[in-house]
Structure formats: C-alpha cells, structure tokens
Amino acid sequence: MEEIKMNKSISRKKRRMIIIINYLSLLILLAIYYSGKHFDWPILLIVGEIISIIILISSFYIAFIRTKLWNFVHKSENQLDERQITVNLKALKYSYSIFVIVSLLVIYAFAIAEEGPLDVLIAFCLLYFAHTLPAAICAWIEKGI
C-alpha cells in the first residue's frame, strides 16, 4: 500500500516534541491571558503573551503545515487509499474521545470556579484543539509520516 505522502524530514521524536511545544504554548497563552486580566496587563505579561502566540503559530506551521498533516486529516475519503482512511479514522476516533473529555473538564472547571461563561479565548483554544488533534495523533502514532 502507498504510504502517506508527507515530508519525511521530521522524525517521529521531533514531531512529538513540536506537538508538545505547540499545546504547551496554547496552555501558556491561556495562563498568561487570565493572569493579565487579573493583574491588569503589566508589560511583562503582554510580552509573554506575544511570545506564546509566536511559538504557537511557528510550532503549528512546523508540526501541521510543513508535514502536510493538516491537509491529510482534512481530505475527503475519495482522495485517500484504504490505509490512509484507516489511519485517518483511527485518529478521528481518538481525538473525538480526548476532545470530549477535555471540553467537559474545562466546562466543569469554570462552573466549579464560578468564573462565569466561557470567553472567546477558551472557545478559540477548544476549536484549535479540536481541529489539530487528529493531525497530532497521526503524527504521534504513525511511523511513516
């Protein structure tokens, strides 16, 4: 069967590290945002927020765009062979399960902390997580990407 045609210049170990950096920068972005709201945005937090956004965008590009994983998980079934469909469906199955658990934890955490409704940044982060998670799972578990 034909292998997934992607850039093979990034080893699985490096892909995993970049994905970890990507999701950590997303969490740091959230932490700095809520710290900034609480402390009325001192300059250090503004700089930290900008740096975390730059790291998020650059690690997204390296992990998902350069490897073509983003395109792979967003392709129609008609454009994939049987092996690729199986890999894609497996990644979607795992990502759906993980996303539901993470979303419920976030919603319950906000409810317990009585922080009010979820704001736009949380919604953006959950949307970003939902769209990148299938590609992250492919990058994490597949050797021949």
mmCIF file with all atom_site columns, C-alpha atoms in Angstrom:
data_model
loop_
_atom_site.group_PDB
_atom_site.id
_atom_site.type_symbol
_atom_site.label_atom_id
_atom_site.label_alt_id
_atom_site.label_comp_id
_atom_site.label_asym_id
_atom_site.label_entity_id
_atom_site.label_seq_id
_atom_site.pdbx_PDB_ins_code
_atom_site.Cartn_x
_atom_site.Cartn_y
_atom_site.Cartn_z
_atom_site.occupancy
_atom_site.B_iso_or_equiv
_atom_site.pdbx_formal_charge
_atom_site.auth_seq_id
_atom_site.auth_comp_id
_atom_site.auth_asym_id
_atom_site.auth_atom_id
_atom_site.pdbx_PDB_model_num
ATOM 1   C CA . MET A 1 1   ? 0.000   0.000  0.000  1.00 0.00 ? 1   MET A CA 1
ATOM 2   C CA . GLU A 1 2   ? 1.040   3.533  -0.657 1.00 0.00 ? 2   GLU A CA 1
ATOM 3   C CA . GLU A 1 3   ? 2.473   5.364  2.356  1.00 0.00 ? 3   GLU A CA 1
ATOM 4   C CA . ILE A 1 4   ? 1.101   8.664  3.455  1.00 0.00 ? 4   ILE A CA 1
ATOM 5   C CA . LYS A 1 5   ? 2.902   11.168 1.244  1.00 0.00 ? 5   LYS A CA 1
ATOM 6   C CA . MET A 1 6   ? 4.264   13.718 3.642  1.00 0.00 ? 6   MET A CA 1
ATOM 7   C CA . ASN A 1 7   ? 7.503   15.475 4.336  1.00 0.00 ? 7   ASN A CA 1
ATOM 8   C CA . LYS A 1 8   ? 9.741   12.867 5.976  1.00 0.00 ? 8   LYS A CA 1
ATOM 9   C CA . SER A 1 9   ? 12.373  15.336 7.149  1.00 0.00 ? 9   SER A CA 1
ATOM 10  C CA . ILE A 1 10  ? 10.934  15.420 10.665 1.00 0.00 ? 10  ILE A CA 1
ATOM 11  C CA . SER A 1 11  ? 11.416  12.278 12.734 1.00 0.00 ? 11  SER A CA 1
ATOM 12  C CA . ARG A 1 12  ? 8.645   10.966 14.970 1.00 0.00 ? 12  ARG A CA 1
ATOM 13  C CA . LYS A 1 13  ? 10.565  12.053 18.070 1.00 0.00 ? 13  LYS A CA 1
ATOM 14  C CA . LYS A 1 14  ? 10.887  15.617 16.739 1.00 0.00 ? 14  LYS A CA 1
ATOM 15  C CA . ARG A 1 15  ? 7.222   15.660 15.663 1.00 0.00 ? 15  ARG A CA 1
ATOM 16  C CA . ARG A 1 16  ? 6.206   14.663 19.165 1.00 0.00 ? 16  ARG A CA 1
ATOM 17  C CA . MET A 1 17  ? 8.383   17.378 20.706 1.00 0.00 ? 17  MET A CA 1
ATOM 18  C CA . ILE A 1 18  ? 6.955   20.038 18.380 1.00 0.00 ? 18  ILE A CA 1
ATOM 19  C CA . ILE A 1 19  ? 3.393   18.942 19.182 1.00 0.00 ? 19  ILE A CA 1
ATOM 20  C CA . ILE A 1 20  ? 4.132   19.129 22.902 1.00 0.00 ? 20  ILE A CA 1
ATOM 21  C CA . ILE A 1 21  ? 5.575   22.621 22.406 1.00 0.00 ? 21  ILE A CA 1
ATOM 22  C CA . ASN A 1 22  ? 2.517   23.602 20.394 1.00 0.00 ? 22  ASN A CA 1
ATOM 23  C CA . TYR A 1 23  ? -0.010  22.518 23.016 1.00 0.00 ? 23  TYR A CA 1
ATOM 24  C CA . LEU A 1 24  ? 2.104   23.876 25.889 1.00 0.00 ? 24  LEU A CA 1
ATOM 25  C CA . SER A 1 25  ? 2.235   27.261 24.160 1.00 0.00 ? 25  SER A CA 1
ATOM 26  C CA . LEU A 1 26  ? -1.564  27.127 23.889 1.00 0.00 ? 26  LEU A CA 1
ATOM 27  C CA . LEU A 1 27  ? -1.838  26.468 27.631 1.00 0.00 ? 27  LEU A CA 1
ATOM 28  C CA . ILE A 1 28  ? 0.698   29.214 28.392 1.00 0.00 ? 28  ILE A CA 1
ATOM 29  C CA . LEU A 1 29  ? -1.288  31.586 26.195 1.00 0.00 ? 29  LEU A CA 1
ATOM 30  C CA . LEU A 1 30  ? -4.372  30.876 28.324 1.00 0.00 ? 30  LEU A CA 1
ATOM 31  C CA . ALA A 1 31  ? -2.477  31.154 31.617 1.00 0.00 ? 31  ALA A CA 1
ATOM 32  C CA . ILE A 1 32  ? -0.930  34.482 30.664 1.00 0.00 ? 32  ILE A CA 1
ATOM 33  C CA . TYR A 1 33  ? -4.258  35.792 29.377 1.00 0.00 ? 33  TYR A CA 1
ATOM 34  C CA . TYR A 1 34  ? -6.053  35.068 32.645 1.00 0.00 ? 34  TYR A CA 1
ATOM 35  C CA . SER A 1 35  ? -3.095  36.362 34.659 1.00 0.00 ? 35  SER A CA 1
ATOM 36  C CA . GLY A 1 36  ? -3.147  39.523 32.579 1.00 0.00 ? 36  GLY A CA 1
ATOM 37  C CA . LYS A 1 37  ? -6.836  40.012 33.204 1.00 0.00 ? 37  LYS A CA 1
ATOM 38  C CA . HIS A 1 38  ? -6.271  39.546 36.926 1.00 0.00 ? 38  HIS A CA 1
ATOM 39  C CA . PHE A 1 39  ? -3.181  41.804 37.205 1.00 0.00 ? 39  PHE A CA 1
ATOM 40  C CA . ASP A 1 40  ? -4.333  44.477 34.721 1.00 0.00 ? 40  ASP A CA 1
ATOM 41  C CA . TRP A 1 41  ? -1.811  43.554 31.994 1.00 0.00 ? 41  TRP A CA 1
ATOM 42  C CA . PRO A 1 42  ? 1.688   44.552 33.140 1.00 0.00 ? 42  PRO A CA 1
ATOM 43  C CA . ILE A 1 43  ? 4.203   44.826 30.291 1.00 0.00 ? 43  ILE A CA 1
ATOM 44  C CA . LEU A 1 44  ? 5.894   41.521 31.176 1.00 0.00 ? 44  LEU A CA 1
ATOM 45  C CA . LEU A 1 45  ? 2.638   39.614 30.646 1.00 0.00 ? 45  LEU A CA 1
ATOM 46  C CA . ILE A 1 46  ? 1.993   41.396 27.352 1.00 0.00 ? 46  ILE A CA 1
ATOM 47  C CA . VAL A 1 47  ? 5.447   40.388 26.110 1.00 0.00 ? 47  VAL A CA 1
ATOM 48  C CA . GLY A 1 48  ? 4.884   36.830 27.353 1.00 0.00 ? 48  GLY A CA 1
ATOM 49  C CA . GLU A 1 49  ? 1.560   36.667 25.538 1.00 0.00 ? 49  GLU A CA 1
ATOM 50  C CA . ILE A 1 50  ? 3.141   37.842 22.292 1.00 0.00 ? 50  ILE A CA 1
ATOM 51  C CA . ILE A 1 51  ? 5.950   35.286 22.618 1.00 0.00 ? 51  ILE A CA 1
ATOM 52  C CA . SER A 1 52  ? 3.494   32.455 23.304 1.00 0.00 ? 52  SER A CA 1
ATOM 53  C CA . ILE A 1 53  ? 1.458   33.442 20.221 1.00 0.00 ? 53  ILE A CA 1
ATOM 54  C CA . ILE A 1 54  ? 4.620   33.426 18.074 1.00 0.00 ? 54  ILE A CA 1
ATOM 55  C CA . ILE A 1 55  ? 5.615   29.995 19.415 1.00 0.00 ? 55  ILE A CA 1
ATOM 56  C CA . LEU A 1 56  ? 2.072   28.684 18.859 1.00 0.00 ? 56  LEU A CA 1
ATOM 57  C CA . ILE A 1 57  ? 1.987   29.852 15.236 1.00 0.00 ? 57  ILE A CA 1
ATOM 58  C CA . SER A 1 58  ? 5.500   28.685 14.374 1.00 0.00 ? 58  SER A CA 1
ATOM 59  C CA . SER A 1 59  ? 5.067   25.261 16.009 1.00 0.00 ? 59  SER A CA 1
ATOM 60  C CA . PHE A 1 60  ? 1.691   24.902 14.228 1.00 0.00 ? 60  PHE A CA 1
ATOM 61  C CA . TYR A 1 61  ? 3.405   25.578 10.932 1.00 0.00 ? 61  TYR A CA 1
ATOM 62  C CA . ILE A 1 62  ? 6.215   23.085 11.585 1.00 0.00 ? 62  ILE A CA 1
ATOM 63  C CA . ALA A 1 63  ? 4.035   20.325 13.058 1.00 0.00 ? 63  ALA A CA 1
ATOM 64  C CA . PHE A 1 64  ? 0.969   20.513 10.839 1.00 0.00 ? 64  PHE A CA 1
ATOM 65  C CA . ILE A 1 65  ? 1.563   22.544 7.679  1.00 0.00 ? 65  ILE A CA 1
ATOM 66  C CA . ARG A 1 66  ? 5.140   21.621 6.758  1.00 0.00 ? 66  ARG A CA 1
ATOM 67  C CA . THR A 1 67  ? 4.465   17.907 7.317  1.00 0.00 ? 67  THR A CA 1
ATOM 68  C CA . LYS A 1 68  ? 1.171   18.204 5.385  1.00 0.00 ? 68  LYS A CA 1
ATOM 69  C CA . LEU A 1 69  ? -0.651  16.528 8.267  1.00 0.00 ? 69  LEU A CA 1
ATOM 70  C CA . TRP A 1 70  ? -3.240  19.309 8.286  1.00 0.00 ? 70  TRP A CA 1
ATOM 71  C CA . ASN A 1 71  ? -4.133  18.539 4.667  1.00 0.00 ? 71  ASN A CA 1
ATOM 72  C CA . PHE A 1 72  ? -4.126  14.806 5.291  1.00 0.00 ? 72  PHE A CA 1
ATOM 73  C CA . VAL A 1 73  ? -6.706  14.822 8.095  1.00 0.00 ? 73  VAL A CA 1
ATOM 74  C CA . HIS A 1 74  ? -8.915  17.312 6.254  1.00 0.00 ? 74  HIS A CA 1
ATOM 75  C CA . LYS A 1 75  ? -9.034  15.391 2.945  1.00 0.00 ? 75  LYS A CA 1
ATOM 76  C CA . SER A 1 76  ? -12.130 13.698 1.610  1.00 0.00 ? 76  SER A CA 1
ATOM 77  C CA . GLU A 1 77  ? -12.316 9.881  1.730  1.00 0.00 ? 77  GLU A CA 1
ATOM 78  C CA . ASN A 1 78  ? -12.273 9.856  -2.058 1.00 0.00 ? 78  ASN A CA 1
ATOM 79  C CA . GLN A 1 79  ? -8.741  11.251 -2.059 1.00 0.00 ? 79  GLN A CA 1
ATOM 80  C CA . LEU A 1 80  ? -7.301  8.600  0.303  1.00 0.00 ? 80  LEU A CA 1
ATOM 81  C CA . ASP A 1 81  ? -6.402  4.939  -0.120 1.00 0.00 ? 81  ASP A CA 1
ATOM 82  C CA . GLU A 1 82  ? -7.602  2.225  2.294  1.00 0.00 ? 82  GLU A CA 1
ATOM 83  C CA . ARG A 1 83  ? -4.630  2.501  4.663  1.00 0.00 ? 83  ARG A CA 1
ATOM 84  C CA . GLN A 1 84  ? -4.886  6.273  4.800  1.00 0.00 ? 84  GLN A CA 1
ATOM 85  C CA . ILE A 1 85  ? -8.618  6.062  5.514  1.00 0.00 ? 85  ILE A CA 1
ATOM 86  C CA . THR A 1 86  ? -7.923  3.653  8.375  1.00 0.00 ? 86  THR A CA 1
ATOM 87  C CA . VAL A 1 87  ? -5.228  5.932  9.840  1.00 0.00 ? 87  VAL A CA 1
ATOM 88  C CA . ASN A 1 88  ? -7.497  8.963  9.475  1.00 0.00 ? 88  ASN A CA 1
ATOM 89  C CA . LEU A 1 89  ? -10.497 7.262  11.104 1.00 0.00 ? 89  LEU A CA 1
ATOM 90  C CA . LYS A 1 90  ? -8.368  5.966  13.972 1.00 0.00 ? 90  LYS A CA 1
ATOM 91  C CA . ALA A 1 91  ? -7.033  9.470  14.618 1.00 0.00 ? 91  ALA A CA 1
ATOM 92  C CA . LEU A 1 92  ? -10.546 10.938 14.461 1.00 0.00 ? 92  LEU A CA 1
ATOM 93  C CA . LYS A 1 93  ? -11.844 8.316  16.905 1.00 0.00 ? 93  LYS A CA 1
ATOM 94  C CA . TYR A 1 94  ? -9.121  9.024  19.468 1.00 0.00 ? 94  TYR A CA 1
ATOM 95  C CA . SER A 1 95  ? -9.310  12.781 19.019 1.00 0.00 ? 95  SER A CA 1
ATOM 96  C CA . TYR A 1 96  ? -13.083 12.828 19.489 1.00 0.00 ? 96  TYR A CA 1
ATOM 97  C CA . SER A 1 97  ? -12.769 10.933 22.773 1.00 0.00 ? 97  SER A CA 1
ATOM 98  C CA . ILE A 1 98  ? -9.956  13.153 24.038 1.00 0.00 ? 98  ILE A CA 1
ATOM 99  C CA . PHE A 1 99  ? -11.704 16.348 22.939 1.00 0.00 ? 99  PHE A CA 1
ATOM 100 C CA . VAL A 1 100 ? -14.951 15.470 24.699 1.00 0.00 ? 100 VAL A CA 1
ATOM 101 C CA . ILE A 1 101 ? -13.124 14.748 27.956 1.00 0.00 ? 101 ILE A CA 1
ATOM 102 C CA . VAL A 1 102 ? -11.037 17.947 27.766 1.00 0.00 ? 102 VAL A CA 1
ATOM 103 C CA . SER A 1 103 ? -14.092 20.059 26.894 1.00 0.00 ? 103 SER A CA 1
ATOM 104 C CA . LEU A 1 104 ? -16.100 18.672 29.795 1.00 0.00 ? 104 LEU A CA 1
ATOM 105 C CA . LEU A 1 105 ? -13.193 19.240 32.190 1.00 0.00 ? 105 LEU A CA 1
ATOM 106 C CA . VAL A 1 106 ? -12.904 22.865 31.043 1.00 0.00 ? 106 VAL A CA 1
ATOM 107 C CA . ILE A 1 107 ? -16.645 23.455 31.375 1.00 0.00 ? 107 ILE A CA 1
ATOM 108 C CA . TYR A 1 108 ? -16.790 21.873 34.831 1.00 0.00 ? 108 TYR A CA 1
ATOM 109 C CA . ALA A 1 109 ? -13.674 23.760 35.975 1.00 0.00 ? 109 ALA A CA 1
ATOM 110 C CA . PHE A 1 110 ? -15.290 27.051 35.008 1.00 0.00 ? 110 PHE A CA 1
ATOM 111 C CA . ALA A 1 111 ? -18.528 26.038 36.716 1.00 0.00 ? 111 ALA A CA 1
ATOM 112 C CA . ILE A 1 112 ? -16.770 24.991 39.944 1.00 0.00 ? 112 ILE A CA 1
ATOM 113 C CA . ALA A 1 113 ? -14.602 28.125 39.980 1.00 0.00 ? 113 ALA A CA 1
ATOM 114 C CA . GLU A 1 114 ? -17.722 30.208 39.293 1.00 0.00 ? 114 GLU A CA 1
ATOM 115 C CA . GLU A 1 115 ? -15.855 32.164 36.648 1.00 0.00 ? 115 GLU A CA 1
ATOM 116 C CA . GLY A 1 116 ? -18.956 32.754 34.584 1.00 0.00 ? 116 GLY A CA 1
ATOM 117 C CA . PRO A 1 117 ? -19.454 31.780 30.972 1.00 0.00 ? 117 PRO A CA 1
ATOM 118 C CA . LEU A 1 118 ? -16.572 30.633 28.811 1.00 0.00 ? 118 LEU A CA 1
ATOM 119 C CA . ASP A 1 119 ? -14.999 33.518 26.957 1.00 0.00 ? 119 ASP A CA 1
ATOM 120 C CA . VAL A 1 120 ? -13.860 33.854 23.350 1.00 0.00 ? 120 VAL A CA 1
ATOM 121 C CA . LEU A 1 121 ? -10.281 32.762 24.028 1.00 0.00 ? 121 LEU A CA 1
ATOM 122 C CA . ILE A 1 122 ? -11.375 29.478 25.624 1.00 0.00 ? 122 ILE A CA 1
ATOM 123 C CA . ALA A 1 123 ? -13.709 28.875 22.680 1.00 0.00 ? 123 ALA A CA 1
ATOM 124 C CA . PHE A 1 124 ? -10.846 29.604 20.251 1.00 0.00 ? 124 PHE A CA 1
ATOM 125 C CA . CYS A 1 125 ? -8.479  27.268 22.109 1.00 0.00 ? 125 CYS A CA 1
ATOM 126 C CA . LEU A 1 126 ? -11.046 24.455 22.138 1.00 0.00 ? 126 LEU A CA 1
ATOM 127 C CA . LEU A 1 127 ? -11.716 24.969 18.423 1.00 0.00 ? 127 LEU A CA 1
ATOM 128 C CA . TYR A 1 128 ? -7.979  24.972 17.692 1.00 0.00 ? 128 TYR A CA 1
ATOM 129 C CA . PHE A 1 129 ? -7.549  21.833 19.795 1.00 0.00 ? 129 PHE A CA 1
ATOM 130 C CA . ALA A 1 130 ? -10.426 20.072 18.017 1.00 0.00 ? 130 ALA A CA 1
ATOM 131 C CA . HIS A 1 131 ? -9.003  20.825 14.570 1.00 0.00 ? 131 HIS A CA 1
ATOM 132 C CA . THR A 1 132 ? -5.373  19.984 15.303 1.00 0.00 ? 132 THR A CA 1
ATOM 133 C CA . LEU A 1 133 ? -5.856  16.923 17.493 1.00 0.00 ? 133 LEU A CA 1
ATOM 134 C CA . PRO A 1 134 ? -6.453  14.383 14.666 1.00 0.00 ? 134 PRO A CA 1
ATOM 135 C CA . ALA A 1 135 ? -3.258  15.530 12.932 1.00 0.00 ? 135 ALA A CA 1
ATOM 136 C CA . ALA A 1 136 ? -1.379  15.462 16.241 1.00 0.00 ? 136 ALA A CA 1
ATOM 137 C CA . ILE A 1 137 ? -2.500  11.895 16.863 1.00 0.00 ? 137 ILE A CA 1
ATOM 138 C CA . CYS A 1 138 ? -1.395  10.852 13.353 1.00 0.00 ? 138 CYS A CA 1
ATOM 139 C CA . ALA A 1 139 ? 1.975   12.482 13.930 1.00 0.00 ? 139 ALA A CA 1
ATOM 140 C CA . TRP A 1 140 ? 2.274   10.859 17.332 1.00 0.00 ? 140 TRP A CA 1
ATOM 141 C CA . ILE A 1 141 ? 1.440   7.254  16.431 1.00 0.00 ? 141 ILE A CA 1
ATOM 142 C CA . GLU A 1 142 ? 2.394   6.850  12.782 1.00 0.00 ? 142 GLU A CA 1
ATOM 143 C CA . LYS A 1 143 ? 5.972   5.985  11.894 1.00 0.00 ? 143 LYS A CA 1
ATOM 144 C CA . GLY A 1 144 ? 5.829   6.594  8.147  1.00 0.00 ? 144 GLY A CA 1
ATOM 145 C CA . ILE A 1 145 ? 4.664   10.170 8.068  1.00 0.00 ? 145 ILE A CA 1
#
